[in-house]
Amino acid sequence: ATLPEAVLQQAQAELLDWHGIGASIMEISHRGKHFTEVIAAAEADLRELLAIPNHYKVLFLQGGATLQFSQIPMNLLAGRSADYVITGSWSKKAYEVAGKIGKVRLAVDAASGLPDVSKLETNAPDTGNSGTFDDTAAYLHLCTNETIHGVEIFEVEQALHRLAPPAVPLVADMSSHILSRPIDVSRYGLIYAGAQKNIGPSGMTLVIIREDLLGHTPANVPALLDYQVQADNDSMLNTPTTFSIYMARLVFKWLKAQGGLSAIETINKEKSALVYAAIDGSGGFYKNSVDKHCRSRMNVPFNLPTPELETQFWQEADRAGFMGLKGHKSVGGIRASLYNALPLQGAQALVDFMNDFAFRHNKAGLIRSTQPTR
Amino acid sequence: ATLPEAVLQQAQAELLDWHGIGASIMEISHRGKHFTEVIAAAEADLRELLAIPNHYKVLFLQGGATLQFSQIPMNLLAGRSADYVITGSWSKKAYEVAGKIGKVRLAVDAASGLPDVSKLETNAPDTGNSGTFDDTAAYLHLCTNETIHGVEIFEVEQALHRLAPPAVPLVADMSSHILSRPIDVSRYGLIYAGAQKNIGPSGMTLVIIREDLLGHTPANVPALLDYQVQADNDSMLNTPTTFSIYMARLVFKWLKAQGGLSAIETINKEKSALVYAAIDGSGGFYKNSVDKHCRSRMNVPFNLPTPELETQFWQEADRAGFMGLKGHKSVGGIRASLYNALPLQGAQALVDFMNDFAFRHNKAGLIRSTQPTR
């Protein structure tokens, strides 16, 4: 996670004495008026940023998106089956975990031919494992941005809305790109996201749920994991992760000051365009194999001609101050993450480093020695 | 929660740049070498402070003690029954929540005649609802400090160890007094605690579990809630609540610098002795009805002659800088919490305020007007 400098500075300034009350925000009771003001302000700003309709509840929970992988089927299956779309590692995990709770069905498996989820648009019935949708499903689950594979759903999202049975609520894991651009919340039954990409430090999980999906939870589900109970208790059935919610409140305020989600989308488009241009313009030195229409604006995975060069790349980058560029262990390579808090200059600096690195190592003939023709 | 001033100051100083890496501790990857050093140091210091034997695992989880109310039976019941001892609101909740997961039995209900848990010592079989222990139980659950009722288990803890079937592991909720004094970890099968009393800010849950209790979790339990899986993944199956763990690491270091748990116990004894002396010496103006041998050193609930005086007390106290003295809504009255981070002077200042308040309001004859004889 990267946090906006201004947010960190405010948190630092008021860490020992929040708004003159003589105590840290970490020390005060979550039931007292000060913290309830913080959580209410966080919700109000989030509702404004995402234009969340009134018939949706906003919950600030714990356990990360991974706990949601279980909690969603616990609450929504109610003895029925759910459809899952796999577009990468995270949606695959969500599918596997849900299978321990109840009946789930693989509706579309784009993972085998990653990242070609574009087939969905025109040819849904023939895509992947089954590619047909169950119009009696409790819900249809998808992950709208896959961090490891760098696949973001744009047009396909529209396609899903056209192709999926209208009565089946869409459930979306937006952990890694929520708040990076405007979305139409009303198209979804449930949206969830771990905080630690665009919301704030880890420890808080956001759930936005349409009210008609509440109240169908079987009695054997623990109250803490029941969305209805959490909604009835304003996300405070037990002590919430107060500091993470406070930080989220600062991030939401910062986003509003940036001009909201349309403004941040413009910057995110510029940032990712810079990096993809550096890749595509490198004469094959850098390579990203994701179809252009679903290239993620948040996570840009790419490869270099050899694993040795990749190691050299992220090690040199680390020394130059670009942290966390090593790709996920399951796929290797390099991954640049361009979350909201990374300013345009940060992306530009990375691109300068990439160009310089390519110039130095292309000149040395390393590409020719391993991949003779391009 | 109160946090030591020195801990908050260090967190503030390094909030934007942790150890010169140019990033906040909130921003770095939980899998990188910097954060893994933090979590390893937290575990090492905790092991030293509590003298945790090697055959116990230390887990840093999420969801609060409330999620443990479910997670414990999910992992440990394995089709059997568990015994519960009720000594207040929290152990009652733990019992009720566990009943949704599997078979649980009320072994001792001291809550009806709270806080007289002393009967356990000499007369276990006749105590409470049943008062007998099931020697085939999967575990015996207790809450060793009840915040709302101000009941801490000292001698009774020893009694339980004598009376409980030796083969039945004790499972203890120590959320509100862990690290307030030395304990013998080897007497327990599992110890758990929410962070937000003596460990750090909310969001992290500590579990200390004897290794032989791992690995019996039914297959339908989500991996995230399986202690074995969490132990195998060093508490990082998914992103943990990194900032809370970092803060806990600072608190553990601070505790070591104070001289460890024996030293902090000495201070905690002094603090609570001051407050109970003020209550007992007030000629009945302040009243705490907990049996002396199980009066909590962490939470001191007390009453004044009338509810109106109680409201006046906590409101005046609040203005004087003593926050959070209003008793829990379920029992009313006043509650003074004396957690580790409250220095001796803090307890002394509270006692000065109590004496002054009593002096002013006793003089006004308010006691005589409502409770003529004492």
PDB file of C-alpha atoms in Angstrom, chain A residues 35-208:
ATOM      1  CA  PHE A  35     -14.907   7.853  17.145  1.00  0.00           C
ATOM      2  CA  THR A  36     -18.532   7.570  16.063  1.00  0.00           C
ATOM      3  CA  GLU A  37     -18.026  10.948  14.353  1.00  0.00           C
ATOM      4  CA  VAL A  38     -14.964   9.556  12.557  1.00  0.00           C
ATOM      5  CA  ILE A  39     -16.712   6.425  11.291  1.00  0.00           C
ATOM      6  CA  ALA A  40     -19.799   8.436  10.273  1.00  0.00           C
ATOM      7  CA  ALA A  41     -17.628  10.902   8.340  1.00  0.00           C
ATOM      8  CA  ALA A  42     -15.796   8.008   6.661  1.00  0.00           C
ATOM      9  CA  GLU A  43     -19.082   6.515   5.518  1.00  0.00           C
ATOM     10  CA  ALA A  44     -20.498   9.860   4.354  1.00  0.00           C
ATOM     11  CA  ASP A  45     -17.407  10.664   2.271  1.00  0.00           C
ATOM     12  CA  LEU A  46     -17.279   7.172   0.789  1.00  0.00           C
ATOM     13  CA  ARG A  47     -20.960   7.392  -0.149  1.00  0.00           C
ATOM     14  CA  GLU A  48     -20.281  10.705  -1.860  1.00  0.00           C
ATOM     15  CA  LEU A  49     -17.155   9.468  -3.691  1.00  0.00           C
ATOM     16  CA  LEU A  50     -18.796   6.300  -5.035  1.00  0.00           C
ATOM     17  CA  ALA A  51     -22.312   7.776  -5.279  1.00  0.00           C
ATOM     18  CA  ILE A  52     -23.622   4.854  -3.243  1.00  0.00           C
ATOM     19  CA  PRO A  53     -27.428   4.676  -3.432  1.00  0.00           C
ATOM     20  CA  ASN A  54     -29.417   4.848  -0.209  1.00  0.00           C
ATOM     21  CA  HIS A  55     -30.602   1.260  -0.424  1.00  0.00           C
ATOM     22  CA  TYR A  56     -27.018   0.017   0.068  1.00  0.00           C
ATOM     23  CA  LYS A  57     -25.376  -0.488   3.459  1.00  0.00           C
ATOM     24  CA  VAL A  58     -21.707   0.332   4.025  1.00  0.00           C
ATOM     25  CA  LEU A  59     -19.867  -1.970   6.449  1.00  0.00           C
ATOM     26  CA  PHE A  60     -16.343  -1.596   7.853  1.00  0.00           C
ATOM     27  CA  LEU A  61     -15.337  -5.139   8.832  1.00  0.00           C
ATOM     28  CA  GLN A  62     -12.218  -7.167   9.644  1.00  0.00           C
ATOM     29  CA  GLY A  63     -10.435 -10.208   8.222  1.00  0.00           C
ATOM     30  CA  GLY A  64      -9.507  -8.951   4.769  1.00  0.00           C
ATOM     31  CA  ALA A  65     -11.020  -9.911   1.428  1.00  0.00           C
ATOM     32  CA  THR A  66      -9.975 -13.481   2.245  1.00  0.00           C
ATOM     33  CA  LEU A  67     -12.523 -13.715   5.054  1.00  0.00           C
ATOM     34  CA  GLN A  68     -15.115 -12.397   2.601  1.00  0.00           C
ATOM     35  CA  PHE A  69     -14.379 -15.400   0.368  1.00  0.00           C
ATOM     36  CA  SER A  70     -16.110 -17.429   3.130  1.00  0.00           C
ATOM     37  CA  GLN A  71     -18.446 -14.814   4.505  1.00  0.00           C
ATOM     38  CA  ILE A  72     -20.169 -14.132   1.171  1.00  0.00           C
ATOM     39  CA  PRO A  73     -21.366 -17.718   0.604  1.00  0.00           C
ATOM     40  CA  MET A  74     -22.181 -18.059   4.340  1.00  0.00           C
ATOM     41  CA  ASN A  75     -24.568 -15.118   4.025  1.00  0.00           C
ATOM     42  CA  LEU A  76     -25.858 -15.302   0.478  1.00  0.00           C
ATOM     43  CA  LEU A  77     -25.990 -18.949  -0.586  1.00  0.00           C
ATOM     44  CA  ALA A  78     -28.895 -19.945   1.676  1.00  0.00           C
ATOM     45  CA  GLY A  79     -28.901 -23.465   0.238  1.00  0.00           C
ATOM     46  CA  ARG A  80     -28.619 -22.391  -3.390  1.00  0.00           C
ATOM     47  CA  SER A  81     -25.674 -22.437  -5.803  1.00  0.00           C
ATOM     48  CA  ALA A  82     -23.491 -19.501  -6.875  1.00  0.00           C
ATOM     49  CA  ASP A  83     -21.641 -18.866 -10.149  1.00  0.00           C
ATOM     50  CA  TYR A  84     -17.979 -17.833 -10.249  1.00  0.00           C
ATOM     51  CA  VAL A  85     -15.981 -16.179 -13.031  1.00  0.00           C
ATOM     52  CA  ILE A  86     -12.240 -16.868 -12.866  1.00  0.00           C
ATOM     53  CA  THR A  87      -9.915 -14.286 -14.395  1.00  0.00           C
ATOM     54  CA  GLY A  88      -6.816 -14.820 -12.254  1.00  0.00           C
ATOM     55  CA  SER A  89      -5.447 -15.981  -8.903  1.00  0.00           C
ATOM     56  CA  TRP A  90      -7.801 -14.064  -6.629  1.00  0.00           C
ATOM     57  CA  SER A  91     -11.074 -15.051  -8.252  1.00  0.00           C
ATOM     58  CA  LYS A  92      -9.773 -18.635  -8.308  1.00  0.00           C
ATOM     59  CA  LYS A  93      -9.115 -18.492  -4.563  1.00  0.00           C
ATOM     60  CA  ALA A  94     -12.549 -17.016  -3.931  1.00  0.00           C
ATOM     61  CA  TYR A  95     -14.084 -19.895  -5.897  1.00  0.00           C
ATOM     62  CA  GLU A  96     -12.094 -22.556  -4.052  1.00  0.00           C
ATOM     63  CA  VAL A  97     -12.807 -21.148  -0.585  1.00  0.00           C
ATOM     64  CA  ALA A  98     -16.533 -20.771  -1.314  1.00  0.00           C
ATOM     65  CA  GLY A  99     -16.633 -24.439  -2.306  1.00  0.00           C
ATOM     66  CA  LYS A 100     -15.976 -25.345   1.335  1.00  0.00           C
ATOM     67  CA  ILE A 101     -19.063 -23.440   2.437  1.00  0.00           C
ATOM     68  CA  GLY A 102     -21.632 -24.606  -0.108  1.00  0.00           C
ATOM     69  CA  LYS A 103     -22.435 -25.253  -3.722  1.00  0.00           C
ATOM     70  CA  VAL A 104     -20.537 -23.161  -6.233  1.00  0.00           C
ATOM     71  CA  ARG A 105     -20.207 -23.500  -9.992  1.00  0.00           C
ATOM     72  CA  LEU A 106     -17.474 -22.390 -12.356  1.00  0.00           C
ATOM     73  CA  ALA A 107     -19.393 -20.292 -14.872  1.00  0.00           C
ATOM     74  CA  VAL A 108     -16.427 -18.899 -16.802  1.00  0.00           C
ATOM     75  CA  ASP A 109     -12.806 -19.936 -16.512  1.00  0.00           C
ATOM     76  CA  ALA A 110     -10.679 -17.412 -18.327  1.00  0.00           C
ATOM     77  CA  ALA A 111      -7.675 -18.365 -16.222  1.00  0.00           C
ATOM     78  CA  SER A 112      -6.597 -21.205 -18.464  1.00  0.00           C
ATOM     79  CA  GLY A 113      -6.149 -18.818 -21.342  1.00  0.00           C
ATOM     80  CA  LEU A 114      -5.334 -15.784 -19.260  1.00  0.00           C
ATOM     81  CA  PRO A 115      -5.866 -12.942 -19.792  1.00  0.00           C
ATOM     82  CA  ASP A 116      -8.261 -13.451 -22.652  1.00  0.00           C
ATOM     83  CA  VAL A 117     -11.497 -12.661 -20.894  1.00  0.00           C
ATOM     84  CA  SER A 118     -12.558 -10.741 -23.964  1.00  0.00           C
ATOM     85  CA  LYS A 119     -14.366 -13.774 -25.341  1.00  0.00           C
ATOM     86  CA  LEU A 120     -17.036 -13.087 -22.789  1.00  0.00           C
ATOM     87  CA  GLU A 121     -18.079 -10.063 -24.736  1.00  0.00           C
ATOM     88  CA  THR A 122     -19.190 -11.858 -27.842  1.00  0.00           C
ATOM     89  CA  ASN A 123     -19.134 -15.528 -27.167  1.00  0.00           C
ATOM     90  CA  ALA A 124     -20.054 -16.238 -23.597  1.00  0.00           C
ATOM     91  CA  PRO A 125     -21.610 -19.692 -23.993  1.00  0.00           C
ATOM     92  CA  ASP A 126     -18.424 -21.157 -25.464  1.00  0.00           C
ATOM     93  CA  THR A 127     -15.969 -19.545 -23.077  1.00  0.00           C
ATOM     94  CA  GLY A 128     -13.963 -21.481 -20.575  1.00  0.00           C
ATOM     95  CA  ASN A 129     -15.281 -24.408 -18.608  1.00  0.00           C
ATOM     96  CA  SER A 130     -18.927 -23.785 -19.136  1.00  0.00           C
ATOM     97  CA  GLY A 131     -19.477 -20.165 -19.957  1.00  0.00           C
ATOM     98  CA  THR A 132     -23.152 -20.297 -19.298  1.00  0.00           C
ATOM     99  CA  PHE A 133     -24.797 -18.555 -16.427  1.00  0.00           C
ATOM    100  CA  ASP A 134     -27.213 -20.095 -13.990  1.00  0.00           C
ATOM    101  CA  ASP A 135     -30.240 -17.852 -13.799  1.00  0.00           C
ATOM    102  CA  THR A 136     -31.218 -19.308 -10.436  1.00  0.00           C
ATOM    103  CA  ALA A 137     -27.778 -18.663  -8.881  1.00  0.00           C
ATOM    104  CA  ALA A 138     -27.650 -16.937  -5.498  1.00  0.00           C
ATOM    105  CA  TYR A 139     -25.051 -14.606  -6.995  1.00  0.00           C
ATOM    106  CA  LEU A 140     -22.386 -14.277  -9.704  1.00  0.00           C
ATOM    107  CA  HIS A 141     -18.893 -13.601  -8.328  1.00  0.00           C
ATOM    108  CA  LEU A 142     -16.054 -11.858 -10.120  1.00  0.00           C
ATOM    109  CA  CYS A 143     -12.808 -10.093  -9.268  1.00  0.00           C
ATOM    110  CA  THR A 144     -12.708  -6.853 -11.222  1.00  0.00           C
ATOM    111  CA  ASN A 145      -8.948  -6.358 -10.896  1.00  0.00           C
ATOM    112  CA  GLU A 146      -6.475  -9.219 -10.621  1.00  0.00           C
ATOM    113  CA  THR A 147      -3.260  -7.919  -9.040  1.00  0.00           C
ATOM    114  CA  ILE A 148      -1.030 -10.858  -9.926  1.00  0.00           C
ATOM    115  CA  HIS A 149      -2.057 -11.224 -13.559  1.00  0.00           C
ATOM    116  CA  GLY A 150      -2.657  -7.504 -14.139  1.00  0.00           C
ATOM    117  CA  VAL A 151      -6.124  -8.047 -15.571  1.00  0.00           C
ATOM    118  CA  GLU A 152      -8.776  -5.388 -15.040  1.00  0.00           C
ATOM    119  CA  ILE A 153     -12.339  -5.806 -16.207  1.00  0.00           C
ATOM    120  CA  PHE A 154     -13.586  -2.819 -18.216  1.00  0.00           C
ATOM    121  CA  GLU A 155     -15.720  -3.666 -21.249  1.00  0.00           C
ATOM    122  CA  VAL A 156     -16.186  -7.200 -20.029  1.00  0.00           C
ATOM    123  CA  GLU A 157     -17.822  -5.776 -16.964  1.00  0.00           C
ATOM    124  CA  GLN A 158     -20.427  -4.303 -19.280  1.00  0.00           C
ATOM    125  CA  ALA A 159     -20.681  -7.630 -21.078  1.00  0.00           C
ATOM    126  CA  LEU A 160     -21.291  -9.451 -17.829  1.00  0.00           C
ATOM    127  CA  HIS A 161     -24.049  -7.046 -17.051  1.00  0.00           C
ATOM    128  CA  ARG A 162     -25.619  -7.845 -20.401  1.00  0.00           C
ATOM    129  CA  LEU A 163     -25.031 -11.575 -20.309  1.00  0.00           C
ATOM    130  CA  ALA A 164     -25.626 -12.420 -16.678  1.00  0.00           C
ATOM    131  CA  PRO A 165     -29.207 -13.223 -15.716  1.00  0.00           C
ATOM    132  CA  PRO A 166     -30.656  -9.904 -14.540  1.00  0.00           C
ATOM    133  CA  ALA A 167     -32.080 -11.393 -11.342  1.00  0.00           C
ATOM    134  CA  VAL A 168     -28.677 -12.700 -10.228  1.00  0.00           C
ATOM    135  CA  PRO A 169     -26.798 -10.162  -8.089  1.00  0.00           C
ATOM    136  CA  LEU A 170     -23.198  -9.462  -9.096  1.00  0.00           C
ATOM    137  CA  VAL A 171     -20.697  -9.815  -6.250  1.00  0.00           C
ATOM    138  CA  ALA A 172     -17.357  -8.156  -6.961  1.00  0.00           C
ATOM    139  CA  ASP A 173     -13.969  -8.257  -5.263  1.00  0.00           C
ATOM    140  CA  MET A 174     -12.671  -4.738  -5.956  1.00  0.00           C
ATOM    141  CA  SER A 175      -9.841  -4.882  -3.400  1.00  0.00           C
ATOM    142  CA  SER A 176      -7.137  -3.655  -5.710  1.00  0.00           C
ATOM    143  CA  HIS A 177      -8.833  -0.967  -7.792  1.00  0.00           C
ATOM    144  CA  ILE A 178     -11.715   0.392  -5.747  1.00  0.00           C
ATOM    145  CA  LEU A 179     -11.752   4.210  -5.765  1.00  0.00           C
ATOM    146  CA  SER A 180      -9.418   4.296  -8.773  1.00  0.00           C
ATOM    147  CA  ARG A 181     -12.289   5.362 -11.058  1.00  0.00           C
ATOM    148  CA  PRO A 182     -16.045   5.937 -10.851  1.00  0.00           C
ATOM    149  CA  ILE A 183     -18.196   2.796 -10.847  1.00  0.00           C
ATOM    150  CA  ASP A 184     -21.921   2.276 -11.006  1.00  0.00           C
ATOM    151  CA  VAL A 185     -22.638   0.732  -7.607  1.00  0.00           C
ATOM    152  CA  SER A 186     -26.253   0.045  -8.550  1.00  0.00           C
ATOM    153  CA  ARG A 187     -25.073  -2.668 -10.964  1.00  0.00           C
ATOM    154  CA  TYR A 188     -23.809  -4.752  -8.052  1.00  0.00           C
ATOM    155  CA  GLY A 189     -25.428  -6.685  -5.243  1.00  0.00           C
ATOM    156  CA  LEU A 190     -22.281  -6.644  -3.125  1.00  0.00           C
ATOM    157  CA  ILE A 191     -18.887  -4.978  -3.507  1.00  0.00           C
ATOM    158  CA  TYR A 192     -16.022  -5.803  -1.196  1.00  0.00           C
ATOM    159  CA  ALA A 193     -12.429  -4.697  -0.776  1.00  0.00           C
ATOM    160  CA  GLY A 194      -9.540  -5.118   1.609  1.00  0.00           C
ATOM    161  CA  ALA A 195      -8.323  -1.676   2.642  1.00  0.00           C
ATOM    162  CA  GLN A 196      -4.646  -1.981   1.890  1.00  0.00           C
ATOM    163  CA  LYS A 197      -4.526  -0.821  -1.728  1.00  0.00           C
ATOM    164  CA  ASN A 198      -6.521   2.376  -2.247  1.00  0.00           C
ATOM    165  CA  ILE A 199      -8.301   2.790   1.105  1.00  0.00           C
ATOM    166  CA  GLY A 200      -5.728   2.776   3.886  1.00  0.00           C
ATOM    167  CA  PRO A 201      -3.561   0.503   6.009  1.00  0.00           C
ATOM    168  CA  SER A 202      -4.485  -3.186   6.262  1.00  0.00           C
ATOM    169  CA  GLY A 203      -6.918  -4.408   8.889  1.00  0.00           C
ATOM    170  CA  MET A 204     -10.203  -3.047   7.581  1.00  0.00           C
ATOM    171  CA  THR A 205     -12.455  -4.647   4.980  1.00  0.00           C
ATOM    172  CA  LEU A 206     -15.080  -2.665   3.157  1.00  0.00           C
ATOM    173  CA  VAL A 207     -18.414  -4.263   2.228  1.00  0.00           C
ATOM    174  CA  ILE A 208     -21.114  -2.408   0.287  1.00  0.00           C
TER     175      ILE A 208
END
